[in-house]
């Protein structure tokens, strides 16, 4: 079984590489943007004709939330055109696509955890391009999983956890917003969930004589760790676990203006993925303790 991973140098790509040795039955092909430029059809074609993957995990994305407001064309190129190019290649080569999306497709006005069928309403360019990327995939073919996630961190690449630890080494005090509520997601947990989805799907395909149309697995799923917190709570726990002493203050979002508006509440309901794929999900605090730089 060949699993192609795009965005190999990103958080998810590196997380998948870190656990790939645990799955000897899978032949992983990791492609960075220099190996596979999803914005170019010919690049997608060249990689797919060479490896003929059974599955493609799309970890490539434009994720600079604030910069997207001034780099709309670049965000659109990667998040929309790139997603469509991959979907078209997957359709041509009978590849099942696992596409990672975001909680930013929602506006954050909910009071309870967002379900997959809740109406998206992005408030910024990043969320809008990710939603349009989802739609581009859905318009192209049916054999896809769209996995929406939130607040991804890890020991890899750039993320909130590593930024907090770095800033704590440079400053005596920090202020972090406490009125944006969501759920941190360990990229390794997300990687494990994606592979679980692939393995479960393979078992289902075998049981149905390799006919993916005979079962109803494809569609949109939410995945994050369990629980919820504010960014302030997240930072506080990071410092606590890493035995870092710093003067940490909680501030409202209005005290920290950014080019892109953040959802005030973006907790995701994971009932569907747990029920369909029997995925076990760790509490965010438990998972954070396992993440060491």
C-alpha positions as semicolon CSV with decimal commas, in nm:
position;residue;x (nm);y (nm);z (nm)
1;X;0,000;0,000;0,000
2;X;0,150;0,331;-0,113
3;X;0,064;0,648;0,082
4;X;0,179;0,976;-0,070
5;X;0,226;1,265;0,174
6;X;0,245;1,623;0,050
7;X;0,392;1,903;0,259
8;X;0,655;1,670;0,402
9;X;0,847;1,953;0,572
10;X;0,543;2,088;0,757
11;X;0,422;1,990;1,104
12;X;0,194;1,710;0,986
13;X;0,444;1,584;0,729
14;X;0,720;1,560;0,989
15;X;0,481;1,403;1,240
16;X;0,390;1,136;0,985
17;X;0,757;1,072;0,916
18;X;0,821;1,030;1,289
19;X;0,569;0,743;1,316
20;X;0,599;0,592;0,967
21;X;0,833;0,319;1,094
22;X;0,548;0,181;1,305
23;X;0,361;0,083;0,987
24;X;0,578;-0,157;0,782
25;X;0,275;-0,249;0,571
26;X;0,267;0,105;0,430
27;X;0,512;0,238;0,172
28;X;0,521;0,609;0,251
29;X;0,631;0,859;-0,013
30;X;0,709;1,196;0,146
31;X;0,716;1,495;-0,088
32;X;0,813;1,849;0,004
33;X;0,703;2,142;-0,210
34;X;1,023;2,107;-0,414
35;X;0,937;1,741;-0,484
36;X;0,568;1,803;-0,551
37;X;0,431;2,149;-0,621
38;X;0,056;2,100;-0,583
39;X;-0,010;2,434;-0,757
40;X;0,118;2,284;-1,084
41;X;-0,080;2,009;-1,258
42;X;0,227;1,873;-1,432
43;X;0,406;1,830;-1,099
44;X;0,111;1,634;-0,959
45;X;0,096;1,422;-1,274
46;X;0,467;1,339;-1,262
47;X;0,454;1,220;-0,900
48;X;0,130;1,025;-0,938
49;X;0,243;0,846;-1,255
50;X;0,568;0,750;-1,082
51;X;0,428;0,620;-0,751
52;X;0,060;0,542;-0,828
53;X;-0,042;0,597;-0,465
54;X;-0,338;0,419;-0,308
55;X;-0,383;0,712;-0,071
56;X;-0,272;1,075;-0,064
57;X;-0,250;1,273;0,259
58;X;-0,247;1,643;0,170
59;X;-0,049;1,822;0,438
60;X;0,049;2,103;0,202
61;X;-0,127;2,432;0,275
62;X;-0,087;2,806;0,305
63;X;-0,137;2,851;0,681
64;X;-0,010;3,202;0,755
65;X;-0,344;3,333;0,883
66;X;-0,252;3,701;0,906
67;X;-0,031;3,718;0,596
68;X;-0,314;3,564;0,393
69;X;-0,501;3,894;0,424
70;X;-0,234;4,061;0,210
71;X;-0,127;3,753;0,010
72;X;-0,466;3,642;-0,115
73;X;-0,344;3,514;-0,451
74;X;-0,078;3,295;-0,291
75;X;-0,328;3,154;-0,039
76;X;-0,577;3,085;-0,319
77;X;-0,314;2,919;-0,536
78;X;-0,208;2,670;-0,267
79;X;-0,533;2,616;-0,077
80;X;-0,777;2,612;-0,368
81;X;-0,594;2,541;-0,695
82;X;-0,355;2,302;-0,521
83;X;-0,640;2,111;-0,359
84;X;-0,819;2,083;-0,693
85;X;-0,505;1,965;-0,872
86;X;-0,453;1,692;-0,615
87;X;-0,817;1,586;-0,631
88;X;-0,799;1,559;-1,011
89;X;-0,481;1,350;-0,991
90;X;-0,641;1,129;-0,725
91;X;-0,946;1,080;-0,945
92;X;-0,733;0,984;-1,246
93;X;-0,520;0,735;-1,053
94;X;-0,796;0,591;-0,832
95;X;-0,631;0,736;-0,520
96;X;-0,821;0,811;-0,201
97;X;-0,751;1,164;-0,078
98;X;-0,720;1,269;0,287
99;X;-0,724;1,648;0,289
100;X;-0,651;1,841;0,607
101;X;-0,867;2,149;0,664
102;X;-0,927;2,386;0,954
103;X;-1,159;2,519;1,224
104;X;-1,120;2,859;1,053
105;X;-1,397;2,762;0,810
106;X;-1,631;2,858;1,099
107;X;-1,696;3,209;1,228
108;X;-1,664;3,117;1,597
109;X;-2,009;3,232;1,706
110;X;-2,122;2,887;1,825
111;X;-2,165;2,816;2,195
112;X;-2,130;2,437;2,155
113;X;-1,874;2,229;1,965
114;X;-1,899;2,248;1,587
115;X;-2,026;1,941;1,403
116;X;-1,932;1,850;1,048
117;X;-2,271;1,954;0,912
118;X;-2,269;2,299;1,074
119;X;-2,274;2,585;0,825
120;X;-1,926;2,725;0,752
121;X;-1,884;3,102;0,757
122;X;-1,516;3,201;0,744
123;X;-1,424;3,553;0,850
124;X;-1,084;3,581;0,682
125;X;-0,893;3,492;0,367
126;X;-0,724;3,186;0,516
127;X;-1,050;3,025;0,630
128;X;-1,224;3,120;0,305
129;X;-0,952;2,966;0,085
130;X;-0,952;2,648;0,294
131;X;-1,331;2,623;0,259
132;X;-1,309;2,683;-0,115
133;X;-1,041;2,412;-0,130
134;X;-1,284;2,172;0,038
135;X;-1,547;2,260;-0,220
136;X;-1,302;2,215;-0,507
137;X;-1,234;1,860;-0,387
138;X;-1,604;1,783;-0,342
139;X;-1,679;1,909;-0,694
140;X;-1,403;1,693;-0,844
141;X;-1,474;1,343;-0,711
142;X;-1,626;1,142;-0,426
143;X;-1,338;0,939;-0,281
144;X;-1,214;1,190;-0,026
145;X;-1,186;1,249;0,346
146;X;-1,175;1,612;0,457
147;X;-1,041;1,634;0,813
148;X;-1,090;1,965;0,991
149;X;-0,852;2,026;1,278
150;X;-0,749;2,309;1,510
151;X;-0,458;2,470;1,697
152;X;-0,198;2,224;1,567
153;X;0,133;2,210;1,752
154;X;0,426;1,967;1,777
155;X;0,800;1,947;1,822
156;X;0,825;2,011;1,448
157;X;0,824;2,330;1,237
158;X;0,677;2,655;1,370
159;X;0,380;2,661;1,607
160;X;0,236;2,820;1,921
161;X;0,406;2,585;2,167
162;X;0,753;2,641;2,025
163;X;0,690;3,016;2,000
164;X;0,591;3,034;2,367
165;X;0,901;2,844;2,477
166;X;1,123;3,065;2,262
167;X;0,966;3,388;2,387
168;X;0,999;3,271;2,747
169;X;1,374;3,240;2,692
170;X;1,387;3,600;2,570
171;X;1,147;3,779;2,806
172;X;1,047;3,799;3,170
173;X;0,676;3,841;3,098
174;X;0,419;3,754;2,832
175;X;0,058;3,845;2,759
176;X;-0,171;3,594;2,588
177;X;-0,538;3,626;2,490
178;X;-0,788;3,443;2,709
179;X;-1,116;3,496;2,520
180;X;-1,053;3,270;2,218
181;X;-1,157;2,915;2,302
182;X;-1,055;2,604;2,110
183;X;-0,864;2,277;2,139
184;X;-0,491;2,222;2,086
185;X;-0,408;1,931;1,856
186;X;-0,083;1,739;1,876
187;X;0,027;1,683;1,514
188;X;0,142;1,330;1,602
189;X;-0,209;1,245;1,727
190;X;-0,351;1,383;1,402
191;X;-0,102;1,176;1,204
192;X;-0,200;0,861;1,394
193;X;-0,569;0,933;1,332
194;X;-0,512;0,972;0,958
195;X;-0,329;0,641;0,936
196;X;-0,607;0,477;1,141
197;X;-0,856;0,607;0,886
198;X;-0,650;0,459;0,603
199;X;-0,617;0,120;0,771
200;X;-0,988;0,111;0,854
201;X;-1,075;0,205;0,496
202;X;-0,850;-0,070;0,358
203;X;-1,022;-0,327;0,576
204;X;-1,361;-0,201;0,456
205;X;-1,252;-0,212;0,091
206;X;-1,132;-0,570;0,132
207;X;-1,460;-0,669;0,291
208;X;-1,644;-0,509;-0,001
209;X;-1,429;-0,654;-0,279
210;X;-1,237;-0,331;-0,333
211;X;-1,551;-0,138;-0,424
212;X;-1,534;0,191;-0,230
213;X;-1,883;0,284;-0,349
214;X;-2,033;0,002;-0,144
215;X;-1,965;0,167;0,189
216;X;-2,034;0,507;0,328
217;X;-1,712;0,629;0,485
218;X;-1,613;0,924;0,268
219;X;-1,691;1,282;0,369
220;X;-1,598;1,547;0,625
221;X;-1,464;1,467;0,972
222;X;-1,346;1,671;1,270
223;X;-1,033;1,584;1,463
224;X;-0,859;1,757;1,751
225;X;-0,758;1,647;2,095
226;X;-1,029;1,636;2,362
227;X;-1,119;1,922;2,596
228;X;-1,105;2,296;2,544
229;X;-0,907;2,595;2,664
230;X;-0,805;2,951;2,581
231;X;-0,470;3,043;2,431
232;X;-0,377;3,173;2,776
233;X;-0,464;2,835;2,932
234;X;-0,262;2,662;2,662
235;X;0,043;2,883;2,726
236;X;0,013;2,837;3,102
237;X;0,011;2,458;3,066
238;X;0,309;2,469;2,825
239;X;0,513;2,661;3,082
240;X;0,399;2,437;3,366
241;X;0,492;2,114;3,185
242;X;0,831;2,252;3,079
243;X;0,904;2,397;3,426
244;X;0,937;2,748;3,284
245;X;0,886;3,038;3,524
246;X;0,750;3,354;3,361
247;X;0,508;3,631;3,443
248;X;0,209;3,537;3,228
249;X;-0,086;3,775;3,188
250;X;-0,429;3,714;3,036
251;X;-0,554;3,980;2,795
252;X;-0,865;4,018;2,575
253;X;-0,846;3,985;2,196
254;X;-0,913;4,360;2,169
255;X;-0,574;4,422;2,331
256;X;-0,397;4,219;2,065
257;X;-0,533;4,323;1,724
258;X;-0,434;4,112;1,423
259;X;-0,493;4,153;1,047
260;X;-0,716;3,843;1,044
261;X;-1,007;3,792;1,281
262;X;-0,985;3,476;1,492
263;X;-1,287;3,260;1,582
264;X;-1,388;3,331;1,942
265;X;-1,497;2,967;1,979
266;X;-1,378;2,685;1,754
267;X;-1,408;2,364;1,953
268;X;-1,478;2,069;1,721
269;X;-1,718;1,782;1,792
270;X;-1,534;1,451;1,733
271;X;-1,833;1,216;1,773
272;X;-1,835;1,115;1,405
273;X;-1,469;1,016;1,368
274;X;-1,477;0,824;1,697
275;X;-1,789;0,635;1,594
276;X;-1,695;0,559;1,233
277;X;-1,325;0,483;1,277
278;X;-1,308;0,388;1,646
279;X;-1,038;0,653;1,692
280;X;-0,933;0,702;2,054
281;X;-0,854;1,065;2,129
282;X;-0,634;1,194;2,412
283;X;-0,712;1,496;2,625
284;X;-0,508;1,794;2,508
285;X;-0,328;1,828;2,842
286;X;-0,228;1,461;2,842
287;X;-0,101;1,482;2,486
288;X;0,092;1,803;2,551
289;X;0,295;1,622;2,819
290;X;0,425;1,380;2,554
291;X;0,550;1,658;2,328
292;X;0,916;1,736;2,393
293;X;1,133;1,970;2,190
